[in-house]
Coordinates of N, CA and C in Angstrom, one line a residue:
X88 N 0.8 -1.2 0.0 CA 0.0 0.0 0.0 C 0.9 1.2 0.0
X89 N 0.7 2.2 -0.7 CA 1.1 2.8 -0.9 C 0.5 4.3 -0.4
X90 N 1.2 5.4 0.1 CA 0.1 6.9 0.3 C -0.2 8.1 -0.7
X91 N -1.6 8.3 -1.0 CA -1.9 8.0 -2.0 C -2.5 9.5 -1.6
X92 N -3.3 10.1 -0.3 CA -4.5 10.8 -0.3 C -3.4 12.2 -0.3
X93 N -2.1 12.0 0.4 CA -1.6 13.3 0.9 C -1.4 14.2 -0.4
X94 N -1.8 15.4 -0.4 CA -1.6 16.6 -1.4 C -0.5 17.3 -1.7
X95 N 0.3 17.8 -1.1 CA 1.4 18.5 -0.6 C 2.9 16.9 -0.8
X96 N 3.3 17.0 -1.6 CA 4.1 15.9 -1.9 C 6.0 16.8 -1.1
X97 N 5.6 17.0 0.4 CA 6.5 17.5 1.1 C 7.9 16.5 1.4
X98 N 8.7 16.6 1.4 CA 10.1 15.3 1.3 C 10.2 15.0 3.1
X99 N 10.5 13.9 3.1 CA 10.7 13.2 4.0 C 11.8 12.5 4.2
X100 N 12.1 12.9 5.5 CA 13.6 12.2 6.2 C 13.2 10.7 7.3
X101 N 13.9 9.4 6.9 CA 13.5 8.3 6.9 C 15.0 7.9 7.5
X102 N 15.0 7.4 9.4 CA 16.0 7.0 9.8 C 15.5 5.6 10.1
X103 N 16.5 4.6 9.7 CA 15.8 3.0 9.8 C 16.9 2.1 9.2
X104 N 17.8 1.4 10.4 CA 18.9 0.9 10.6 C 18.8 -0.7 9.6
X105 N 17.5 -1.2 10.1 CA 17.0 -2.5 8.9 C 16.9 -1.9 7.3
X106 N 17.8 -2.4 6.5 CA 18.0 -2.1 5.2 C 16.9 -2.3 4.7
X107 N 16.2 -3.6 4.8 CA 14.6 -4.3 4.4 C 13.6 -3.4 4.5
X108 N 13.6 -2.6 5.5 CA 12.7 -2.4 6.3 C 12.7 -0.9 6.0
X109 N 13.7 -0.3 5.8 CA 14.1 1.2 5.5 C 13.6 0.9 3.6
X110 N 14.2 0.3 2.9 CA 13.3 0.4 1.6 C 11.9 0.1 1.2
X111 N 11.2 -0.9 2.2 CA 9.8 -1.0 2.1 C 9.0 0.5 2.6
X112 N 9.6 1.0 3.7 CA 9.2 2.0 4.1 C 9.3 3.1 3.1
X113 N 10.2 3.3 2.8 CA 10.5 4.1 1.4 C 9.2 3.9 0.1
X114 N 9.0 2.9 -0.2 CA 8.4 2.6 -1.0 C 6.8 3.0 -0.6
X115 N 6.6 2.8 1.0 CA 5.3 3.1 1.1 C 4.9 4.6 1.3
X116 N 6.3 5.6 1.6 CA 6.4 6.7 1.5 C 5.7 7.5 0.1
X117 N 5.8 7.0 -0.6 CA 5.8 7.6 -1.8 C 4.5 8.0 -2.5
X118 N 4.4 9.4 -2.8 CA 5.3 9.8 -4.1 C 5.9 10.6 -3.3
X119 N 5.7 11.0 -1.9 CA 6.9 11.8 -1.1 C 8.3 11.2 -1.8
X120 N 9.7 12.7 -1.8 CA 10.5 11.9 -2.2 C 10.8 12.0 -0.6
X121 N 11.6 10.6 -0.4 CA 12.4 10.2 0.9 C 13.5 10.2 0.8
X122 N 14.7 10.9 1.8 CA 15.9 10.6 2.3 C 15.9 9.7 3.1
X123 N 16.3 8.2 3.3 CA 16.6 7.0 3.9 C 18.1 7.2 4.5
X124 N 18.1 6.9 5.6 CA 19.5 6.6 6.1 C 19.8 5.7 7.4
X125 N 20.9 5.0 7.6 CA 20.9 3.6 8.0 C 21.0 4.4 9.9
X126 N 21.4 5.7 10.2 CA 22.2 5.9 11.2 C 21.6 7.4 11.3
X127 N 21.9 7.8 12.5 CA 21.5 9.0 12.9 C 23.2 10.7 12.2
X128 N 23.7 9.5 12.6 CA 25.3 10.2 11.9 C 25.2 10.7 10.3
X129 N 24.9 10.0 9.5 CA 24.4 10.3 8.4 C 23.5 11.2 7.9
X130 N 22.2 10.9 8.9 CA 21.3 11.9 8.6 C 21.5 13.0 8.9
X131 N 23.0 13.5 10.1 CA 22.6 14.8 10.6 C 23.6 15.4 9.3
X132 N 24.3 14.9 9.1 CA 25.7 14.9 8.0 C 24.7 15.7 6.9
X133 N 23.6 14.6 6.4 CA 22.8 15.6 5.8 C 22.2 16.9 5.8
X134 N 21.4 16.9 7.1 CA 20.9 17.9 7.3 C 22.2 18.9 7.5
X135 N 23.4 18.9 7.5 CA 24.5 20.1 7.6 C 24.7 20.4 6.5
X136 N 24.4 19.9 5.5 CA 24.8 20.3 4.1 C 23.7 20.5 3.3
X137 N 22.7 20.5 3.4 CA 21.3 20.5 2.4 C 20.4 21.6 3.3
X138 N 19.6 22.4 2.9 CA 19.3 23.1 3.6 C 17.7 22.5 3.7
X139 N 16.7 22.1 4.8 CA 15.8 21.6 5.1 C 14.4 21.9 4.4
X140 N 15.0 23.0 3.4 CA 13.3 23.7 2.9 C 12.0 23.0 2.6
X141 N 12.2 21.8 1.9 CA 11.3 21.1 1.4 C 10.8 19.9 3.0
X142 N 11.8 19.4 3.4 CA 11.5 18.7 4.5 C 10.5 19.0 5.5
X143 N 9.5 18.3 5.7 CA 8.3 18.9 6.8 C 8.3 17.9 7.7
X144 N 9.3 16.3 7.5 CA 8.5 15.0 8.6 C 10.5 14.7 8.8
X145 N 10.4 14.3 9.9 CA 11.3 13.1 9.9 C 10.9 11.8 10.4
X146 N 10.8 10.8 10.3 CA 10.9 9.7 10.7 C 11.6 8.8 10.8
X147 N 11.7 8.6 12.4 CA 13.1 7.8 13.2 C 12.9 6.6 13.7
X148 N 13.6 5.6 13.6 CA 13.2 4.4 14.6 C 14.5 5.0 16.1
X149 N 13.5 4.4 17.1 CA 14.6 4.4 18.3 C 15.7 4.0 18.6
X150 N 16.0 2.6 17.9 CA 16.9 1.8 18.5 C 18.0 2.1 16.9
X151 N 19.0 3.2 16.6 CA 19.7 3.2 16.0 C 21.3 2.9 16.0
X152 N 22.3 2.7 15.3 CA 23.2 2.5 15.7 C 23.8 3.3 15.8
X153 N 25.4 3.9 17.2 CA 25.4 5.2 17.2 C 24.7 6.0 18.3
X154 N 24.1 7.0 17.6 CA 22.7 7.9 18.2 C 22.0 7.1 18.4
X155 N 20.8 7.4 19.4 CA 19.5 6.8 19.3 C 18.8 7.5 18.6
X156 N 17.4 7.1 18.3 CA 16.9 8.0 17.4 C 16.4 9.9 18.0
X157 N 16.0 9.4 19.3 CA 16.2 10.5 20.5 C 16.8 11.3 19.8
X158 N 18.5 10.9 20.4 CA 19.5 12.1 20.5 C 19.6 12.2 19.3
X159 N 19.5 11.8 17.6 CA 20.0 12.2 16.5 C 18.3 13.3 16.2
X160 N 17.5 12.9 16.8 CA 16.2 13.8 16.5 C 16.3 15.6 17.1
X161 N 17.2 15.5 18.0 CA 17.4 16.4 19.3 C 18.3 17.1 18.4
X162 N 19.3 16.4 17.6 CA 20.7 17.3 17.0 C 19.4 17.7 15.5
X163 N 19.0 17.5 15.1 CA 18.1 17.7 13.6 C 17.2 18.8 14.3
X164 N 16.3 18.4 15.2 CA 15.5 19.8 15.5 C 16.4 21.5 15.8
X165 N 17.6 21.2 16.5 CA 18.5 22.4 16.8 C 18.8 22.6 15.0
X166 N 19.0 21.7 13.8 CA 19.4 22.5 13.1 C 18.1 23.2 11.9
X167 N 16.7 22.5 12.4 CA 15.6 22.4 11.5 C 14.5 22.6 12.3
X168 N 14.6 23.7 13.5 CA 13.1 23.4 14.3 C 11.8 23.2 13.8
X169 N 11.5 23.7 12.9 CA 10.0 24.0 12.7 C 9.8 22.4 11.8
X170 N 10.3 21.6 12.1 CA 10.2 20.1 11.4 C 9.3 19.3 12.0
X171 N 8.7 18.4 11.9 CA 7.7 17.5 12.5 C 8.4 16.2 12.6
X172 N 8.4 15.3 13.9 CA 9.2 14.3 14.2 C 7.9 13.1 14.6
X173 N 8.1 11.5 14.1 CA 7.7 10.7 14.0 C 8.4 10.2 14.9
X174 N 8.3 8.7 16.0 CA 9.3 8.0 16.5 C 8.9 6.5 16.7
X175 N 9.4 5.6 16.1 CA 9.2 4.5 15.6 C 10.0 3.5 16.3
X176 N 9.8 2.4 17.2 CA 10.1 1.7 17.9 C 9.2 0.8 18.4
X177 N 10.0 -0.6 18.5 CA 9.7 -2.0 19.2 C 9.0 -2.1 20.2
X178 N 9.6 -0.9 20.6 CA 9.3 -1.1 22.4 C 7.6 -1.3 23.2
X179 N 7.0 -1.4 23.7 CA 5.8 -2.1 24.5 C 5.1 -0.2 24.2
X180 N 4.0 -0.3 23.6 CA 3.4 1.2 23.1 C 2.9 2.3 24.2
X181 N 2.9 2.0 25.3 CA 3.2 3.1 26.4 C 3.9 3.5 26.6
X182 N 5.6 2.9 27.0 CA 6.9 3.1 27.3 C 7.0 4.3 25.7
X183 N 6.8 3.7 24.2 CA 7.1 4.2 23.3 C 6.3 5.8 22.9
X184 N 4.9 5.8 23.6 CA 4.3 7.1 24.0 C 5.1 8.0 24.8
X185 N 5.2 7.5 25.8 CA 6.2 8.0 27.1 C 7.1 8.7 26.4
X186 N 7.9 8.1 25.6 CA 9.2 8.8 25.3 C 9.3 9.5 24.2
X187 N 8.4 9.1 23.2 CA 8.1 10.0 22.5 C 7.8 11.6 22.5
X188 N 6.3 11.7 23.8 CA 5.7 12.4 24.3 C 7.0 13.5 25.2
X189 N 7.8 12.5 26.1 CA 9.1 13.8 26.5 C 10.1 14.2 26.0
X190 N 10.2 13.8 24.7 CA 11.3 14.6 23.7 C 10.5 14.9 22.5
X191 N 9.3 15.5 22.9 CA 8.7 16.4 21.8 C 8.2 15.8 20.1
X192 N 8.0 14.6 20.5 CA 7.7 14.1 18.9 C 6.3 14.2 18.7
X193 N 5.5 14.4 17.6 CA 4.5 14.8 17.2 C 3.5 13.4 16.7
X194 N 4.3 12.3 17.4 CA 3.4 10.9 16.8 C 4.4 9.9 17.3
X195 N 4.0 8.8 17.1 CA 4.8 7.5 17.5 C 4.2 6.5 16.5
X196 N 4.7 5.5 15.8 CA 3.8 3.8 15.7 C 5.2 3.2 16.4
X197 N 4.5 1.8 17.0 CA 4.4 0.8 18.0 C 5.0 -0.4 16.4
X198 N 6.3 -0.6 16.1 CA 6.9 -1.6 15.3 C 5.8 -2.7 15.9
X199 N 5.1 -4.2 15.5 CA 5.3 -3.7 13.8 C 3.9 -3.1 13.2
X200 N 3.8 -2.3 12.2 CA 2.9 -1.6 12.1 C 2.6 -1.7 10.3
X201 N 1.3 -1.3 9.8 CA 0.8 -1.7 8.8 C 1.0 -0.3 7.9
X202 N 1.3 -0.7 6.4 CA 0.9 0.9 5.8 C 0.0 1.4 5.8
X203 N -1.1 0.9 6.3 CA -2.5 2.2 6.9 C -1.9 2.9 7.6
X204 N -1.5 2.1 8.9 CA -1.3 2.7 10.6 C -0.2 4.0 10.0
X205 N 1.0 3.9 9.1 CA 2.0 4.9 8.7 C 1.5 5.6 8.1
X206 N 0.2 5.8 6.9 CA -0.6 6.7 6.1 C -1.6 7.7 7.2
X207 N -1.6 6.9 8.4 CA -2.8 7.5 9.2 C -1.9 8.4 10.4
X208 N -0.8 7.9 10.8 CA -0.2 8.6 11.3 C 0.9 10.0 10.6
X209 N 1.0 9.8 9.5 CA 2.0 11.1 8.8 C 0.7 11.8 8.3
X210 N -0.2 11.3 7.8 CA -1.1 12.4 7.5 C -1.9 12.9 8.7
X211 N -1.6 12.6 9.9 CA -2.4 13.1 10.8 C -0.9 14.2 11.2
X212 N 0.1 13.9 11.5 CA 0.9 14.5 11.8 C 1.6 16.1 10.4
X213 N 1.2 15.8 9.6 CA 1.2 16.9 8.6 C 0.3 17.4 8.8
X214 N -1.4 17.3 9.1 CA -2.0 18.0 9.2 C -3.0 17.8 7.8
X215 N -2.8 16.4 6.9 CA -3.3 16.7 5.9 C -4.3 15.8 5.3
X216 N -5.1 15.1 6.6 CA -6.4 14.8 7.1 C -7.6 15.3 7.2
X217 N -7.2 16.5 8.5 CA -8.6 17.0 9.1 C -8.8 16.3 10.1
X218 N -8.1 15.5 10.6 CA -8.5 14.7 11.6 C -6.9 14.1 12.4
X219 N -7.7 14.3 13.9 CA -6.7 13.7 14.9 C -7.3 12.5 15.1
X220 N -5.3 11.6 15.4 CA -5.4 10.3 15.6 C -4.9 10.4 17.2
X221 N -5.1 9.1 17.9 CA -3.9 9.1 19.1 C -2.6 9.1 18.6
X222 N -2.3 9.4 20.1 CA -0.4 10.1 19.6 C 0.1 8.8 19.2
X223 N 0.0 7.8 19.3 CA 0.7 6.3 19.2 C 0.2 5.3 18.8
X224 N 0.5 4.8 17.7 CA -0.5 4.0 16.9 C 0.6 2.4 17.1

């Protein structure tokens, strides 16, 4: 499945350490274009050299190699505030609310998760629904 409804074909930043998993997501990203990257080091590497204009989402899983997705989210907002942050992790979906919710992320899904649950969570988090979801899917 692919996201199909969003209007605003805004680029998106895609941190996700599983190669598999980071290209499927990619794929279901789309026609957003996606920057994919395996590591939080990379991505910030990016964001120092590209200027963020088009970027409106990042999406991070937690458990990165390196940074967590946390701290590499924490170094991207200081260089990109006005960006919208996703946070994507294994972990048991309260703990994953929890931590999402105190380092300011604007959504969470609960690994593993469907390409509904990621169409329903970025377009709630872009704003380009009309409708709120829970913070954590």
């Amino acid at each position: 499945m692919k996201i199909h409804n969003i209007q605003i074909r805004s680029e998106i930043v895609l941190l996700e350490d599983d190669p598999t998993l980071r290209e499927l997501l990619t794929e279901t990203l789309e026609p957003h274009p996606v920057h994919s990257f395996g590591n939080g080091k990379a991505a910030l590497e990016w964001f120092e050299r590209h200027p963020a204009n088009h970027v409106q989402l990042v999406i991070s899983d937690y458990n990165l190699p390196g940074l967590t997705g946390v701290e590499t989210v924490a170094r991207i907002r200081a260089l990109a505030p006005r960006l919208k942050f996703i946070l994507m992790s294994g972990t048991p979906t309260e703990a994953v609310g929890d931590l999402a919710r105190q380092n300011h992320f604007d959504g969470c899904l609960q690994k593993p998760f469907s390409p509904s649950e990621l169409e329903q969570v970025v377009e709630s988090v872009l704003g380009e629904n009309g409708q709120e979801i829970s913070f954590c899917i």
